[in-house]
Amino acid sequence: MGETPPFLADPETTRESIMRATYLALCEHGYAGLTIQRIGESFEKSKSLLYHHYDDKDELLLAFLQFMLEEHESWVPESTDDGPRERLDAVIDAMLPPELAAEHHGFTAAMVELRAQAAHDERYRDQFAEHDRVFQAHLVDVIEDGIEAGQFRDVDAEAVAAFLGTTVAGAMTRRVTGGGDRAATTTREALESYVDRVLLADETEAEA
Amino acid sequence: MGETPPFLADPETTRESIMRATYLALCEHGYAGLTIQRIGESFEKSKSLLYHHYDDKDELLLAFLQFMLEEHESWVPESTDDGPRERLDAVIDAMLPPELAAEHHGFTAAMVELRAQAAHDERYRDQFAEHDRVFQAHLVDVIEDGIEAGQFRDVDAEAVAAFLGTTVAGAMTRRVTGGGDRAATTTREALESYVDRVLLADETEAEA
DNA sequence: CCATGGTGATTGAATGTTCAGTAAGCCGGA
DNA sequence: TCCGGCTTACTGAACATTCAATCACCATGG
């Protein structure tokens, strides 16, 4: 424990340092076990300083989600070198890696917990709605590029992206709240076959 | 607010009454806002009596989940009259109704929150793993019946059921944590088309 | 008279939040 | 260069609240 994604490795401002501490505390204790005290313990400065920068715990966590979303946006490799199919696989891989490393597990679990807060808190709901929009827009991009490149069938990209996003969200949730990794791996296989069927059906139909 | 499913309508034992109170409090306040006090307020007897019947809050909630699962099992209509396709649609409808009534919304949201607890609590994880098993077994039943009846293609029922279950879980989650009902309705449409494609492909292939 | 079901007041711990105060930079003027 | 005032970063201790859990006590039927 103590690993962070690269953009959190060596924070330069105090706020970045707080984001890092929040990340670490979330991974270690989950949202349910997250207290200001615990964030303070992963923080080189004092606990009360958190209140100097953020009004309250919720504002801090919302800011954390916003921060992660922004970093995530500026982090997507955008490797247009590969073909559309490879790019699509890469996106799914990023959200649903075949083997969930121990450190990633804590963070994934915490994100599932955080998302659940959206069920009764509008601010979280807005935040995750935006997150979903960004993720889905990315999927739409990849799919439409594939269509223009003549590699994918001329499907409704929005609809396919929404479906993929929903299924991936379900698999992420199940992976950490139920049957374990098997839920994720079988979902990946099923998605492969779905993509084959729906997006690459040209060849399949040609075979028929 | 104040509506309950039929099996909770008029509790006969004190324990059933506690389950009912828990249900009502969960719908009204969500898991995040659920306190023993609030359960007590939806309960005709006193709050301390809860501790007479359950050791602590967690035991009560776990018992509640177990209770809901058992009632749900004994509640499935098993209408074998309809065809396999109709039965499958009915199952999906039950989990993902096209219009989420206000009262159902609170309960769905609470279940999403409750499931998120499984991310850091093994007892909840076991509970929801069992829930998923039961639900998926039901789907497998319907699919296998459809295959035997010659209405569905000879697919891997386990795999298809797992995929459906995951997607439905994702849609339920998104419905209450993000984009609202649109996530659920588009997912339903996509699932329809998936079922057409994967399970009923005989006719489609015949057309080709 | 005691076991079972039930009550209202109380407590103790956890935790978010505040606050008075210190240290450290910054800047314009003498 | 040094000084005074001003602002920002930061701290430790205390405060206020929430909430699960308990306790002493009551009632009623067998």
Coordinates of C-alpha atoms (C1' of nucleotides) in Angstrom, one line a residue, chain C:
Chain C
dC1 C1' -42.8 -15.4 41.0
dC2 C1' -40.2 -15.6 37.1
dA3 C1' -39.6 -15.4 32.1
dT4 C1' -40.6 -12.9 28.2
dG5 C1' -41.5 -8.8 25.8
dG6 C1' -41.2 -4.2 26.3
dT7 C1' -39.8 0.9 27.6
dG8 C1' -37.3 5.5 28.3
dA9 C1' -33.3 7.5 30.0
dT10 C1' -28.5 7.4 29.8
dT11 C1' -23.7 6.8 28.3
dG12 C1' -19.5 6.5 26.1
dA13 C1' -17.0 6.7 22.1
dA14 C1' -16.2 8.4 17.5
dT15 C1' -15.8 12.1 14.6
dG16 C1' -16.7 16.5 12.0
dT17 C1' -15.7 21.1 12.9
dT18 C1' -14.1 25.3 15.1
dC19 C1' -10.9 28.5 17.0
dA20 C1' -7.2 31.0 19.2
dG21 C1' -2.8 31.4 18.3
dT22 C1' 2.0 30.8 15.9
dA23 C1' 5.2 30.9 12.0
dA24 C1' 6.5 32.6 7.7
dG25 C1' 6.5 35.1 3.7
dC26 C1' 5.5 39.7 1.3
dC27 C1' 5.6 44.6 0.2
dG28 C1' 5.9 49.6 0.4
dG29 C1' 8.2 53.3 2.8
dA30 C1' 11.9 55.6 5.6

